[in-house]
Each structure stands twice: as structure tokens, then as C-alpha cells.
Amino acid sequence: MASTQPKKIRIPVHGVLLLDKAAGSSSNDVLMKAKWLLSAKKAGHTGTLDPFATGLLPLCFGEATKFSQDLLEADKTYEAVVHLGITTETGDTEGAVLETRPVAVNLAQIEQVLARFRGPINQVPPMYSALKRDGKPLYEYARAGITLEREARQVIIHTLELLDYQAPMLTLRVKCSKGTYIRVLGQDIGDALGCGAHLQGLRRTEVGGLTLDNAVTIERLSATTEPERASMLAPVDALLSTFPAVSLPEELAERFIHGQRLPPGKTHDPLHIRPGRVRVYRQQGAQLLGTAQLLAHGVLAPERLIAM
């Protein structure tokens, strides 16, 4: 009888892996591989990258998964290569070519058009997307040749910078709000220039306060030992670095981790922290306890707590 390989033992792993995703892999595929390599019990990502895209994909393990939603809501920064003159079915390199047009634009025209896409803009989600209609992703309708009406949604383009133009390739840096489709932005810029376009390449460089600095590839993770892999994880609060920090003495920390609201005047220093989400620590050992909402009048309301 053939021997069976023993089942891998899963262990509690807590932290954030800053992964530099390669082209050709889905976000879920690399998440599952990283989870297996770390023998982690629980894992999740903070928003997908298309298979053809590369760059920063923060992966959350254990207690860090409680805070992954914060990065889903965060601004993202990309470097995008837009191929002018060619439109495709999907808006990127993975779709069939629909139309080819001549490209006769100069830098002045490009800058003029880019200015129109900075700030709040309305964007129609693409049919080739994971947005759902009647429980089914839009891309399933698109693959069946069905086009549905989609309402435009407002997104914010904080930064839209021209990095290079070597016709027909336009290289841009984009910092944008959640829900922005860079494929659609590239298409819309091409339409505004009168020649059409599709997204040739996309690399995500920032998610919230996280960057590609110290990010690792799945190949590097695979080439190391399991203890070394665990050392590559950033702490759970790496996801929360954009929120103000509140530090609690022992008595208040115990009340906080039991879900009790804390009264004003005793919970945070400095006192000028504005109302909103904060990260909360135990003063002794600087241990992360979770997140809270700092309410009007200084009341601290527990939100998501770390399992102790």
C-alpha cells in the first residue's frame, strides 16, 4: 500500500506578510501558498490584484485578519503603463483587441487631459470585474456576451503624475481611493485623447501606510526555512500605523479588553487626539489590545479586540 503524506499541522501565526506579487498568479493562489508555507491556521488578503498585475499584496495571518478591512478602505498607489491606440475587451492585456487607432498626441495634450482626471471623478465599473449582480460576478455575464447597465461611482484620484511618455506607451503614477479601477482610468484617458487605450502593465507600490520596502516574493518565502518565514512577518499593528495611538494603564487596559467603554479624561495622551478610530495599547510592554472609536467628549469605545 502506498504511504500517505502526513497532514500538515497548522499553528497560530499572527502578523502581516508584505508580499511582492508576480504577474500571472491570482491573489488567492499566492495567499493559499503563503498560508501553507507558514503552516498558518487563518489567513486573508486586503484586496486583490488582477493576475497580470504585480506589486504590494499585504497578507494577514491570525489576529491580523481582524483588521484587513482597514486596508480594503485605504488609498492605494500604482504605477501604470497605458498603451495608447489599442482598446481591448477587458481594458488590459488579457482581452481580445477591439480596435486600433493612430496615436498623434503630444505632451501638452496629455497633461491637459490628465488634469481632467484629478480629484473626484465618476467611473463606470467594468464588466470584467468581480462586482456582483443578482449574486453572480459581472465577469460571468461578460464571458457570456452579456453587457449590463452599471451606475457610475465616484472615486478620488489624489495624484495622477506623468512619469514617462514614449509613444504609444504612457507611464503614470496614480494614488487613488478605494474602488478605483486603473483599467477604466487608462481607457478613459485614451478616450479623452481620441485614440483609445488599454492597460499594458500595473504595479501596486503602496496600500495605506504600507510600501514595497521589505516586501518579499513568494519564491523567496519558499526558499527559506519555516522559522525564517515567521520572522518575515510584520507585527499586527503594521496595518494600523495611520491611526493615532492610545496607551492605557493596567486597570483601564483590563476594562478595555472586556469590551467596556472608558470614560473621558483618563484614556489617552495627548488629549488633542481627534474623534475617530485609534489603536489601543497596554502601557506595560506596549502590547496591542485592538482598535477603538474615540467618541465625542473623549469616551473610548472598544471596536476590534486582540484575543488574549
Backbone as numpy.savetxt, mean C-alpha at the origin, in Angstrom:
# Nx Ny Nz CAx CAy CAz Cx Cy Cz
5.89 -48.09 1.08 5.05 -46.91 1.08 5.94 -45.67 1.08
5.59 -44.71 0.21 6.39 -43.49 0.12 6.24 -42.68 1.40
7.38 -42.13 1.87 7.34 -41.32 3.09 6.71 -39.97 2.80
5.99 -39.46 3.77 5.37 -38.15 3.61 6.17 -37.11 4.36
6.29 -35.93 3.78 7.03 -34.85 4.42 6.26 -34.35 5.64
6.92 -34.18 6.78 6.20 -33.72 7.97 5.62 -32.32 7.75
4.46 -32.11 8.36 3.79 -30.82 8.24 4.61 -29.74 8.93
4.74 -28.59 8.26 5.54 -27.51 8.83 4.82 -26.94 10.04
5.58 -26.75 11.13 5.01 -26.20 12.35 4.95 -24.68 12.24
3.76 -24.13 12.45 3.59 -22.67 12.40 3.82 -22.07 13.78
4.47 -20.92 13.82 4.81 -20.28 15.10 4.29 -18.85 15.10
4.10 -18.27 16.30 3.70 -16.86 16.35 4.84 -15.97 15.86
4.60 -15.21 14.83 5.58 -14.25 14.28 4.89 -12.90 14.22
5.52 -11.87 14.77 4.91 -10.56 14.82 5.87 -9.53 14.21
5.38 -8.76 13.27 6.20 -7.72 12.67 5.81 -7.45 11.24
6.64 -6.66 10.58 6.35 -6.20 9.22 7.56 -6.50 8.34
7.32 -7.18 7.23 8.37 -7.43 6.25 8.21 -6.43 5.11
9.23 -5.61 4.90 9.23 -4.68 3.77 9.76 -5.44 2.57
8.85 -5.89 1.73 9.21 -6.71 0.59 9.33 -5.87 -0.67
10.39 -6.09 -1.42 10.55 -5.49 -2.75 10.07 -6.51 -3.76
8.82 -6.37 -4.18 8.20 -7.37 -5.07 8.75 -7.27 -6.47
9.02 -8.42 -7.06 9.49 -8.47 -8.44 8.30 -8.54 -9.39
8.53 -8.22 -10.65 7.49 -8.32 -11.67 7.15 -9.79 -11.91
5.90 -10.05 -12.24 5.49 -11.39 -12.62 4.84 -12.20 -11.52
4.90 -11.72 -10.29 4.29 -12.43 -9.16 3.10 -11.64 -8.64
2.07 -12.35 -8.22 0.95 -11.67 -7.59 1.30 -11.36 -6.14
0.63 -10.37 -5.58 0.86 -10.01 -4.18 0.53 -11.17 -3.26
-0.52 -11.91 -3.57 -0.91 -13.02 -2.71 0.10 -14.16 -2.78
0.67 -14.39 -3.97 1.68 -15.44 -4.12 2.90 -15.17 -3.23
3.41 -13.93 -3.26 4.60 -13.64 -2.46 4.25 -13.61 -0.97
3.03 -13.21 -0.63 2.61 -13.25 0.77 2.63 -14.69 1.28
2.06 -15.62 0.51 2.01 -17.01 0.93 3.41 -17.62 1.04
4.30 -17.22 0.12 5.67 -17.76 0.18 6.40 -17.22 1.40
6.25 -15.91 1.68 6.90 -15.32 2.85 6.34 -15.93 4.14
5.05 -16.16 4.17 4.42 -16.78 5.34 5.00 -18.17 5.58
5.19 -18.92 4.50 5.76 -20.27 4.62 7.21 -20.21 5.07
7.99 -19.29 4.50 9.40 -19.18 4.85 9.59 -18.79 6.31
8.69 -17.98 6.85 8.77 -17.54 8.24 8.04 -18.47 9.20
7.38 -19.50 8.64 6.58 -20.43 9.45 5.52 -19.70 10.27
5.01 -18.62 9.72 4.10 -17.75 10.48 2.69 -18.30 10.49
2.01 -18.11 11.64 0.62 -18.54 11.76 -0.34 -17.62 11.02
-0.06 -16.33 11.06 -1.01 -15.36 10.54 -0.28 -14.30 9.73
-0.82 -13.97 8.56 -0.16 -12.99 7.69 -1.19 -12.28 6.83
-0.84 -11.07 6.39 -1.70 -10.30 5.49 -0.89 -9.20 4.83
-1.40 -8.68 3.71 -0.69 -7.57 3.07 -1.47 -6.28 3.27
-0.90 -5.21 2.79 -1.46 -3.87 3.06 -1.93 -3.20 1.78
-2.44 -4.00 0.85 -2.86 -3.48 -0.45 -2.01 -4.09 -1.53
-2.63 -4.56 -2.58 -1.93 -5.34 -3.60 -1.19 -4.45 -4.60
-0.21 -5.08 -5.24 0.44 -4.53 -6.43 0.07 -5.45 -7.59
-0.20 -4.87 -8.76 -0.46 -5.69 -9.94 0.73 -6.59 -10.22
0.51 -7.78 -10.82 1.63 -8.69 -11.09 2.78 -8.04 -11.87
2.48 -7.16 -12.84 3.56 -6.58 -13.64 4.32 -5.49 -12.89
3.76 -5.00 -11.78 4.37 -3.91 -11.02 5.41 -4.46 -10.04
6.35 -3.59 -9.66 7.39 -3.96 -8.71 7.37 -2.98 -7.54
8.19 -3.28 -6.53 8.40 -2.31 -5.47 7.82 -2.70 -4.13
7.58 -1.70 -3.31 7.30 -1.90 -1.89 5.94 -2.55 -1.65
5.98 -3.70 -0.99 4.77 -4.42 -0.57 4.97 -4.80 0.89
4.49 -3.98 1.82 4.63 -4.34 3.24 3.74 -5.53 3.58
4.35 -6.56 4.18 3.62 -7.75 4.60 3.55 -7.78 6.12
2.36 -8.04 6.65 2.14 -8.00 8.09 2.01 -9.41 8.64
2.60 -9.62 9.81 2.55 -10.94 10.45 2.07 -10.79 11.90
1.24 -11.75 12.33 0.78 -11.77 13.70 0.02 -10.52 14.09
0.45 -9.88 15.20 -0.24 -8.71 15.72 -0.22 -7.54 14.74
0.75 -7.51 13.84 0.82 -6.41 12.86 -0.38 -6.41 11.92
-1.04 -7.57 11.73 -2.19 -7.61 10.82 -3.34 -6.75 11.33
-3.36 -6.47 12.64 -4.43 -5.63 13.19 -4.36 -4.20 12.67
-3.17 -3.80 12.17 -2.97 -2.42 11.78 -2.76 -2.26 10.27
-2.96 -3.35 9.51 -2.74 -3.28 8.06 -3.69 -2.31 7.38
-4.89 -2.13 7.95 -5.87 -1.21 7.36 -5.33 0.21 7.30
-4.48 0.57 8.26 -3.92 1.93 8.27 -3.10 2.20 7.02
-2.40 1.17 6.52 -1.62 1.37 5.29 -2.50 1.29 4.05
-3.61 0.56 4.13 -4.55 0.58 3.01 -5.07 2.00 2.79
-5.21 2.74 3.87 -5.73 4.11 3.81 -4.64 5.14 3.48
-3.37 4.73 3.53 -2.26 5.68 3.44 -1.99 6.12 2.00
-1.31 7.27 1.87 -0.84 7.72 0.57 0.25 6.77 0.06
0.35 6.67 -1.26 1.36 5.83 -1.90 2.17 6.68 -2.88
3.44 6.29 -3.10 4.29 6.96 -4.08 4.80 5.94 -5.09
4.76 6.31 -6.36 5.15 5.43 -7.45 6.08 6.14 -8.42
6.89 5.35 -9.12 7.54 5.81 -10.34 6.92 5.02 -11.49
6.39 5.75 -12.45 5.62 5.14 -13.53 6.22 5.49 -14.88
6.28 4.51 -15.76 6.69 4.74 -17.15 5.45 4.62 -18.02
5.10 5.72 -18.68 3.91 5.77 -19.53 4.36 5.75 -20.99
3.84 4.77 -21.73 4.17 4.63 -23.16 3.12 5.39 -23.97
3.51 6.54 -24.49 2.59 7.35 -25.28 2.38 6.73 -26.66
1.17 6.95 -27.21 0.89 6.55 -28.58 0.25 5.20 -28.75
0.20 4.39 -27.70 -0.39 3.06 -27.80 -1.36 2.86 -26.64
-2.60 2.53 -26.95 -3.58 2.19 -25.91 -3.79 0.68 -25.92
-4.04 0.13 -24.73 -4.25 -1.31 -24.61 -5.56 -1.60 -23.89
-5.98 -2.83 -23.97 -7.27 -3.24 -23.39 -7.30 -3.06 -21.88
-6.17 -3.29 -21.22 -6.11 -3.23 -19.77 -5.49 -1.93 -19.25
-4.95 -1.12 -20.13 -4.29 0.11 -19.70 -2.84 -0.10 -19.30
-2.34 -1.34 -19.45 -0.95 -1.63 -19.14 -0.40 -2.60 -20.18
0.77 -3.17 -19.92 1.44 -4.02 -20.90 0.78 -5.39 -21.04
-0.12 -5.74 -20.12 -0.69 -7.09 -20.13 -1.89 -7.22 -21.07
-2.38 -6.10 -21.61 -3.56 -6.15 -22.46 -3.23 -6.06 -23.95
-4.17 -6.49 -24.77 -4.01 -6.42 -26.22 -4.02 -4.96 -26.67
-3.25 -4.67 -27.71 -3.19 -3.31 -28.26 -4.51 -2.98 -28.94
-5.08 -1.82 -28.60 -6.33 -1.37 -29.20 -6.10 -0.37 -30.33
-5.12 0.52 -30.14 -4.91 1.59 -31.11 -3.48 2.11 -31.01
-2.93 2.49 -32.16 -1.61 3.12 -32.22 -1.74 4.46 -32.92
-1.20 5.50 -32.29 -1.27 6.85 -32.87 0.10 7.50 -32.83
0.35 8.43 -33.72 1.65 9.13 -33.71 1.79 9.99 -32.46
3.04 10.16 -32.02 3.34 10.98 -30.84 4.11 12.21 -31.30
3.51 13.36 -31.13 4.16 14.62 -31.52 3.90 15.65 -30.42
4.50 15.43 -29.25 4.31 16.34 -28.13 5.68 16.79 -27.62
5.72 17.98 -27.08 6.98 18.49 -26.53 6.86 18.64 -25.02
7.96 19.02 -24.38 7.99 19.12 -22.93 7.00 20.16 -22.39
6.88 21.26 -23.11 5.95 22.31 -22.66 4.52 21.79 -22.66
4.14 21.03 -23.68 2.79 20.46 -23.73 2.58 19.44 -22.61
3.60 18.65 -22.35 3.51 17.65 -21.29 3.32 18.32 -19.94
4.12 19.33 -19.64 4.00 20.02 -18.35 2.63 20.68 -18.21
2.12 21.22 -19.30 0.81 21.86 -19.26 -0.28 20.85 -18.92
-0.17 19.67 -19.51 -1.16 18.62 -19.25 -1.01 18.08 -17.84
0.20 17.86 -17.38 0.41 17.32 -16.03 -0.20 18.23 -14.97
-0.13 19.54 -15.19 -0.68 20.49 -14.22 -2.18 20.27 -14.02
-2.86 19.75 -15.03 -4.30 19.53 -14.93 -4.65 18.33 -14.05
-3.65 17.49 -13.78 -3.92 16.27 -13.02 -3.38 16.35 -11.59
-2.93 17.51 -11.17 -2.45 17.66 -9.79 -3.61 18.12 -8.90
-3.62 17.63 -7.66 -4.69 17.98 -6.73 -5.84 16.99 -6.84
-7.03 17.37 -6.35 -8.19 16.47 -6.44 -8.63 16.31 -7.91
-8.80 15.06 -8.33 -9.28 14.79 -9.68 -10.33 13.68 -9.60
-11.15 13.59 -10.62 -12.12 12.50 -10.73 -11.54 11.42 -11.64
-11.69 10.18 -11.20 -11.11 9.06 -11.94 -12.14 7.94 -12.03
-12.33 7.42 -13.23 -13.24 6.29 -13.43 -12.46 5.00 -13.26
-12.83 4.15 -12.30 -12.11 2.88 -12.11 -12.12 2.04 -13.38
-11.04 1.31 -13.66 -10.98 0.51 -14.88 -11.82 -0.76 -14.77
-12.23 -1.27 -15.91 -12.94 -2.54 -15.91 -12.03 -3.67 -15.44
-10.75 -3.60 -15.81 -9.81 -4.62 -15.34 -9.32 -4.23 -13.95
-10.19 -4.44 -12.96 -9.87 -4.15 -11.57 -10.62 -5.14 -10.69
-10.23 -5.17 -9.40 -10.84 -6.11 -8.46 -12.08 -5.55 -7.79
-12.48 -4.33 -8.15 -13.73 -3.79 -7.61 -14.89 -4.71 -7.98
-15.84 -4.85 -7.07 -16.90 -5.83 -7.29 -18.22 -5.18 -7.64
-18.97 -5.85 -8.49 -20.34 -5.50 -8.84 -21.18 -6.76 -8.71
-22.19 -6.72 -7.85 -23.04 -7.88 -7.58 -22.20 -9.09 -7.16
-21.16 -8.82 -6.35 -20.35 -9.90 -5.80 -19.29 -10.46 -6.72
-19.17 -9.89 -7.93 -18.20 -10.41 -8.90 -17.21 -9.31 -9.29
-15.89 -9.60 -9.33 -14.92 -8.57 -9.71 -15.16 -8.06 -11.12
-14.88 -6.77 -11.31 -15.08 -6.17 -12.63 -14.27 -6.88 -13.71
-13.08 -7.37 -13.36 -12.26 -7.99 -14.40 -12.91 -9.25 -14.98
-13.77 -9.90 -14.19 -14.47 -11.07 -14.74 -15.47 -10.66 -15.82
-16.16 -9.53 -15.59 -17.05 -9.01 -16.63 -16.23 -8.62 -17.87
-15.09 -7.95 -17.63 -14.26 -7.49 -18.75 -13.77 -8.65 -19.59
-13.36 -9.74 -18.94 -12.87 -10.91 -19.68 -13.98 -11.58 -20.47
-15.21 -11.36 -20.04 -16.36 -11.89 -20.79 -16.84 -10.93 -21.86
-16.13 -9.82 -22.05 -16.50 -8.85 -23.07 -17.60 -7.90 -22.65
-17.87 -7.81 -21.35 -18.94 -6.95 -20.85 -18.34 -5.70 -20.22
-18.82 -4.54 -20.62 -18.40 -3.28 -20.03 -19.55 -2.69 -19.24
-19.31 -2.37 -17.98 -20.33 -1.82 -17.11 -20.07 -0.34 -16.86
-21.13 0.39 -16.59 -20.97 1.80 -16.21 -20.32 1.87 -14.83
-19.33 2.76 -14.69 -18.69 2.96 -13.39 -18.72 4.44 -13.05
-19.04 4.73 -11.81 -19.06 6.12 -11.38 -17.64 6.62 -11.12
-17.39 7.86 -11.50 -16.09 8.47 -11.21 -15.95 8.66 -9.71
-14.73 8.50 -9.22 -14.44 8.70 -7.81 -13.35 9.77 -7.67
-13.44 10.55 -6.62 -12.41 11.58 -6.42 -11.20 10.99 -5.72
-10.04 11.23 -6.29 -8.77 10.88 -5.67 -7.92 12.14 -5.64
-6.80 12.08 -4.92 -5.94 13.26 -4.82 -4.54 12.90 -5.32
-4.05 13.67 -6.27 -2.68 13.53 -6.75 -1.86 14.61 -6.05
-1.15 14.21 -5.01 -0.38 15.17 -4.22 0.84 15.68 -4.99
1.50 14.76 -5.70 2.69 15.10 -6.48 2.61 14.41 -7.83
2.89 15.15 -8.89 2.97 14.58 -10.23 4.16 15.26 -10.91
5.28 14.55 -10.91 6.55 15.15 -11.32 7.09 14.44 -12.56
7.49 15.22 -13.55 8.12 14.66 -14.75 9.58 14.36 -14.45
9.96 13.09 -14.50 11.34 12.70 -14.26 12.15 12.61 -15.53
11.51 12.19 -16.62 12.24 12.02 -17.88 11.25 11.90 -19.03
11.65 12.39 -20.20 10.85 12.16 -21.41 11.79 11.84 -22.56
11.75 10.59 -22.96 12.45 10.12 -24.15 11.38 9.49 -25.02
10.83 10.28 -25.94 9.67 9.84 -26.73 9.88 8.41 -27.25
8.84 7.57 -27.10 7.50 7.86 -26.59 7.33 7.56 -25.09
8.43 7.43 -24.35 8.35 7.03 -22.94 8.39 8.25 -22.02
7.40 8.31 -21.14 7.25 9.40 -20.18 7.42 8.80 -18.78
8.41 9.28 -18.04 8.64 8.75 -16.69 8.19 9.78 -15.66
7.32 9.32 -14.74 6.68 10.22 -13.77 6.88 9.71 -12.35
6.91 10.64 -11.40 6.79 10.29 -9.99 5.43 10.76 -9.51
4.68 9.86 -8.89 3.31 10.16 -8.47 3.15 9.83 -6.99
2.73 10.81 -6.22 2.29 10.56 -4.85 0.80 10.80 -4.81
0.03 9.82 -4.34 -1.42 9.89 -4.50 -2.14 9.31 -3.29
-3.42 9.60 -3.22 -4.27 9.08 -2.15 -4.66 7.64 -2.46
-5.26 7.00 -1.45 -5.75 5.63 -1.64 -6.78 5.61 -2.77
-6.87 4.46 -3.43 -7.87 4.29 -4.47 -7.48 4.83 -5.83
-6.26 5.38 -5.96 -5.82 5.92 -7.25 -5.32 4.79 -8.13
-5.77 4.76 -9.36 -5.26 3.80 -10.35 -4.24 4.51 -11.24
-2.98 4.11 -11.12 -1.94 4.75 -11.93 -2.13 4.40 -13.41
-2.66 3.22 -13.68 -2.97 2.86 -15.08 -3.93 3.86 -15.70
-4.96 4.20 -14.95 -5.96 5.15 -15.46 -5.34 6.53 -15.60
-4.51 6.92 -14.62 -3.84 8.22 -14.72 -2.99 8.29 -15.99
-2.25 7.23 -16.29 -1.45 7.21 -17.51 -2.31 7.31 -18.76
-3.41 6.57 -18.78 -4.33 6.62 -19.92 -4.90 8.03 -20.10
-5.32 8.63 -18.99 -5.94 9.95 -19.05 -4.94 11.02 -19.51
-3.70 10.89 -19.07 -2.67 11.83 -19.53 -2.45 11.66 -21.03
-2.40 10.41 -21.49 -2.25 10.16 -22.93 -3.40 10.73 -23.75
-4.63 10.57 -23.22 -5.79 11.14 -23.92 -5.72 12.66 -23.97
-5.29 13.27 -22.84 -5.19 14.74 -22.80 -4.12 15.25 -23.76
-3.10 14.43 -24.02 -2.05 14.81 -24.98 -2.46 14.52 -26.42
-3.58 13.83 -26.59 -4.10 13.56 -27.93 -3.51 12.37 -28.63
-2.73 11.54 -27.90 -2.08 10.40 -28.56 -2.39 9.07 -27.89
-3.07 9.10 -26.75 -3.32 7.87 -26.02 -2.06 7.37 -25.34
-2.23 6.38 -24.44 -1.07 5.85 -23.71 -1.48 4.60 -22.94
-0.47 3.86 -22.52 -0.67 2.79 -21.56 0.52 2.76 -20.61
0.35 2.08 -19.50 1.38 2.01 -18.48 2.39 0.92 -18.84
3.63 1.33 -19.06 4.68 0.41 -19.46 5.36 -0.22 -18.24
5.50 0.55 -17.18 6.16 0.03 -15.99 5.69 0.79 -14.76
5.71 0.11 -13.60 5.25 0.75 -12.37 6.05 0.19 -11.20
6.61 1.11 -10.40 7.36 0.71 -9.21 6.90 1.55 -8.03
6.44 0.88 -6.97 5.99 1.59 -5.77 7.19 1.79 -4.85
7.39 3.04 -4.45 8.56 3.38 -3.64 8.23 3.73 -2.20
6.98 4.12 -1.91 6.60 4.48 -0.55 5.15 4.07 -0.28
4.90 3.67 0.96 3.54 3.42 1.45 3.45 4.07 2.82
2.66 5.13 2.93 2.62 5.85 4.19 4.01 6.35 4.54
4.49 6.00 5.73 5.83 6.40 6.15 6.90 5.37 5.83
6.55 4.28 5.13 7.50 3.22 4.81 8.09 3.42 3.43
9.38 3.08 3.27 10.06 3.24 1.99 10.78 1.94 1.62
11.40 1.96 0.45 12.14 0.79 -0.02 13.46 0.60 0.70
13.89 1.57 1.49 15.11 1.40 2.28 14.96 0.16 3.15
15.95 -0.73 3.09 15.97 -1.97 3.88 14.94 -3.01 3.43
14.27 -2.76 2.30 13.35 -3.78 1.78 14.16 -4.96 1.22
13.57 -6.14 1.28 14.25 -7.35 0.81 13.41 -8.02 -0.28
14.07 -8.76 -1.14 13.37 -9.53 -2.16 13.00 -10.90 -1.60
12.07 -11.55 -2.26 11.68 -12.89 -1.82 12.84 -13.86 -2.00
13.70 -13.58 -3.01 14.87 -14.44 -3.24 15.86 -14.34 -2.08
16.07 -13.10 -1.58 16.98 -12.94 -0.44 16.41 -13.60 0.80
15.10 -13.47 0.99 14.47 -14.11 2.14 14.64 -15.62 2.06
14.50 -16.18 0.86 14.62 -17.63 0.67 16.03 -18.12 0.94
17.03 -17.27 0.67 18.43 -17.68 0.76 18.98 -17.63 2.18
18.19 -17.16 3.15 18.67 -17.04 4.52 18.08 -18.12 5.41
18.64 -18.27 6.60 18.11 -19.24 7.57 16.88 -18.65 8.24
16.10 -19.51 8.89 14.86 -19.04 9.51 15.10 -17.99 10.61
16.10 -18.17 11.49 16.37 -17.11 12.47 16.75 -15.78 11.81
17.52 -15.85 10.72 17.89 -14.63 10.01 16.66 -13.96 9.39
15.73 -14.77 8.91 14.51 -14.21 8.32 13.73 -13.42 9.36
13.61 -13.96 10.55 12.87 -13.26 11.60 13.51 -11.92 11.92
14.84 -11.84 11.82 15.53 -10.58 12.12 15.31 -9.53 11.05
14.78 -9.92 9.89 14.50 -8.97 8.82 13.17 -8.23 9.02
12.39 -8.65 10.01 11.10 -8.02 10.24 11.26 -6.71 11.00
10.57 -5.69 10.54 10.47 -4.45 11.30 9.43 -4.65 12.40
9.53 -3.89 13.50 8.55 -4.05 14.58 7.15 -3.66 14.14
6.16 -4.11 14.91 4.76 -3.85 14.58 4.50 -2.36 14.42
5.10 -1.53 15.28 4.79 -0.10 15.22 5.41 0.62 14.03
6.14 -0.11 13.19 6.61 0.50 11.93 5.42 0.94 11.08
4.27 0.27 11.27 3.07 0.62 10.52 2.42 1.90 11.04
2.82 2.33 12.22 2.12 3.41 12.92 2.96 4.67 13.08
4.07 4.74 12.37 5.05 5.81 12.62 4.51 7.20 12.32
3.46 7.31 11.52 2.91 8.63 11.20 1.96 9.15 12.27
1.62 8.32 13.27 0.71 8.75 14.33 1.50 9.23 15.55
1.01 10.26 16.25 1.68 10.71 17.47 1.71 9.59 18.51
2.74 9.64 19.38 2.90 8.62 20.41 2.45 9.13 21.77
1.75 8.26 22.50 1.32 8.53 23.86 1.93 7.45 24.75
2.54 7.85 25.86 3.19 6.91 26.77 2.46 6.92 28.11
2.12 5.72 28.61 1.31 5.61 29.82 2.09 4.98 30.97
1.92 5.51 32.18 2.49 4.84 33.35 1.75 3.53 33.61
2.32 2.71 34.48 1.85 1.34 34.66 0.36 1.24 34.96
-0.13 2.03 35.90 -1.54 1.92 36.29 -2.47 2.22 35.12
-2.17 3.31 34.39 -3.01 3.65 33.24 -2.84 2.66 32.10
-1.64 2.11 31.93 -1.41 1.11 30.88 -2.28 -0.11 31.12
-2.40 -0.55 32.39 -3.23 -1.71 32.70 -4.70 -1.44 32.41
-5.15 -0.25 32.73 -6.54 0.11 32.42 -6.76 0.15 30.91
-5.77 0.68 30.19 -5.88 0.81 28.73 -6.00 -0.56 28.07
-5.15 -1.52 28.46 -5.16 -2.82 27.79 -6.41 -3.63 28.13
-7.16 -3.18 29.10 -8.46 -3.81 29.40 -9.62 -3.04 28.76
-9.26 -2.13 27.85 -10.27 -1.46 27.04 -10.94 -0.27 27.69
-10.40 0.22 28.79 -11.03 1.34 29.49 -10.61 2.68 28.88
-11.56 3.57 28.76 -11.23 4.93 28.37 -10.50 5.63 29.52
-9.54 6.45 29.16 -8.76 7.13 30.19 -9.11 8.61 30.22
-9.17 9.17 31.41 -9.62 10.55 31.55 -8.59 11.55 31.06
-9.01 12.77 30.78 -8.09 13.79 30.28 -7.11 14.23 31.37
-5.98 14.78 30.91 -5.04 15.37 31.84 -3.99 14.43 32.37
-4.16 13.10 32.16 -3.20 12.15 32.72 -2.60 11.21 31.67
-3.06 11.34 30.45 -2.77 10.27 29.50 -1.70 10.58 28.48
-1.38 11.82 28.24 -0.42 12.06 27.17 0.44 13.28 27.45
1.64 13.18 26.91 2.62 14.24 27.04 3.40 14.26 25.72
3.43 15.37 25.00 2.95 16.69 25.41 1.43 16.82 25.25
0.87 17.83 25.91 -0.58 18.02 25.93 -1.12 18.61 24.64
-0.24 19.03 23.73 -0.73 19.71 22.53 -1.03 18.74 21.39
-0.98 17.41 21.63 -1.35 16.47 20.58 -2.81 16.71 20.19
-3.03 16.80 18.89 -4.39 17.07 18.42 -5.26 15.81 18.50
-6.57 15.99 18.59 -7.46 14.82 18.56 -7.25 14.01 17.29
-7.37 12.71 17.41 -7.17 11.81 16.27 -6.53 10.52 16.74
-6.08 9.70 15.79 -5.49 8.41 16.13 -4.07 8.60 16.67
-3.75 7.84 17.72 -2.42 7.87 18.32 -1.96 6.43 18.55
-0.65 6.24 18.68 -0.10 4.95 19.10 0.24 5.05 20.57
-0.04 3.98 21.28 0.04 4.03 22.74 1.08 3.02 23.24
1.94 3.48 24.16 3.01 2.65 24.71 2.92 2.61 26.24
3.44 1.54 26.80 3.70 1.47 28.24 5.03 2.17 28.49
5.08 3.07 29.45 6.31 3.80 29.72 7.47 2.86 30.03
7.22 1.89 30.86 8.27 0.93 31.22 8.53 0.00 30.06
9.71 0.07 29.48 10.08 -0.79 28.37 9.61 -0.32 27.01
8.91 0.81 26.96 8.42 1.36 25.69 7.68 0.30 24.87
6.84 -0.48 25.56 6.09 -1.56 24.91 4.85 -1.01 24.22
4.68 -1.38 22.94 3.48 -0.96 22.20 2.26 -1.67 22.76
1.23 -0.89 23.08 -0.03 -1.45 23.60 -1.13 -1.49 22.55
-1.05 -0.60 21.58 -2.06 -0.56 20.54 -2.29 0.86 20.05
-3.45 1.08 19.42 -3.82 2.40 18.97 -5.06 2.87 19.71
-5.27 4.18 19.69 -6.42 4.77 20.37 -6.84 6.02 19.62
-8.03 6.47 19.92 -8.49 7.77 19.45 -8.38 8.75 20.60
-7.64 9.82 20.36 -7.60 10.91 21.34 -8.78 11.82 21.02
-9.75 11.81 21.90 -11.00 12.52 21.65 -10.91 13.97 22.15
-11.95 14.71 21.87 -12.03 16.08 22.38 -11.93 16.05 23.90
-11.32 17.09 24.45 -11.14 17.23 25.90 -10.11 16.24 26.46
-9.35 15.56 25.56 -8.24 14.74 26.03 -8.57 13.33 26.46
-9.78 12.87 26.24 -10.14 11.49 26.58 -9.44 10.52 25.61
-8.84 9.45 26.14 -8.14 8.48 25.32 -8.99 7.20 25.23
-9.47 6.90 24.02 -10.36 5.75 23.82 -9.62 4.63 23.10
-9.41 3.47 23.75 -8.71 2.36 23.10 -9.38 1.96 21.79
-8.56 1.57 20.84 -9.08 1.22 19.51 -8.67 -0.21 19.17
-7.43 -0.43 18.76 -6.94 -1.78 18.47 -5.82 -2.08 19.45
-5.94 -3.21 20.16 -5.00 -3.53 21.21 -4.12 -4.71 20.82
-2.87 -4.65 21.25 -1.95 -5.78 21.08 -2.30 -6.85 22.11
-2.34 -8.11 21.65 -2.60 -9.22 22.58 -1.41 -9.38 23.50
-1.66 -9.36 24.81 -0.56 -9.41 25.77 -0.25 -10.85 26.17
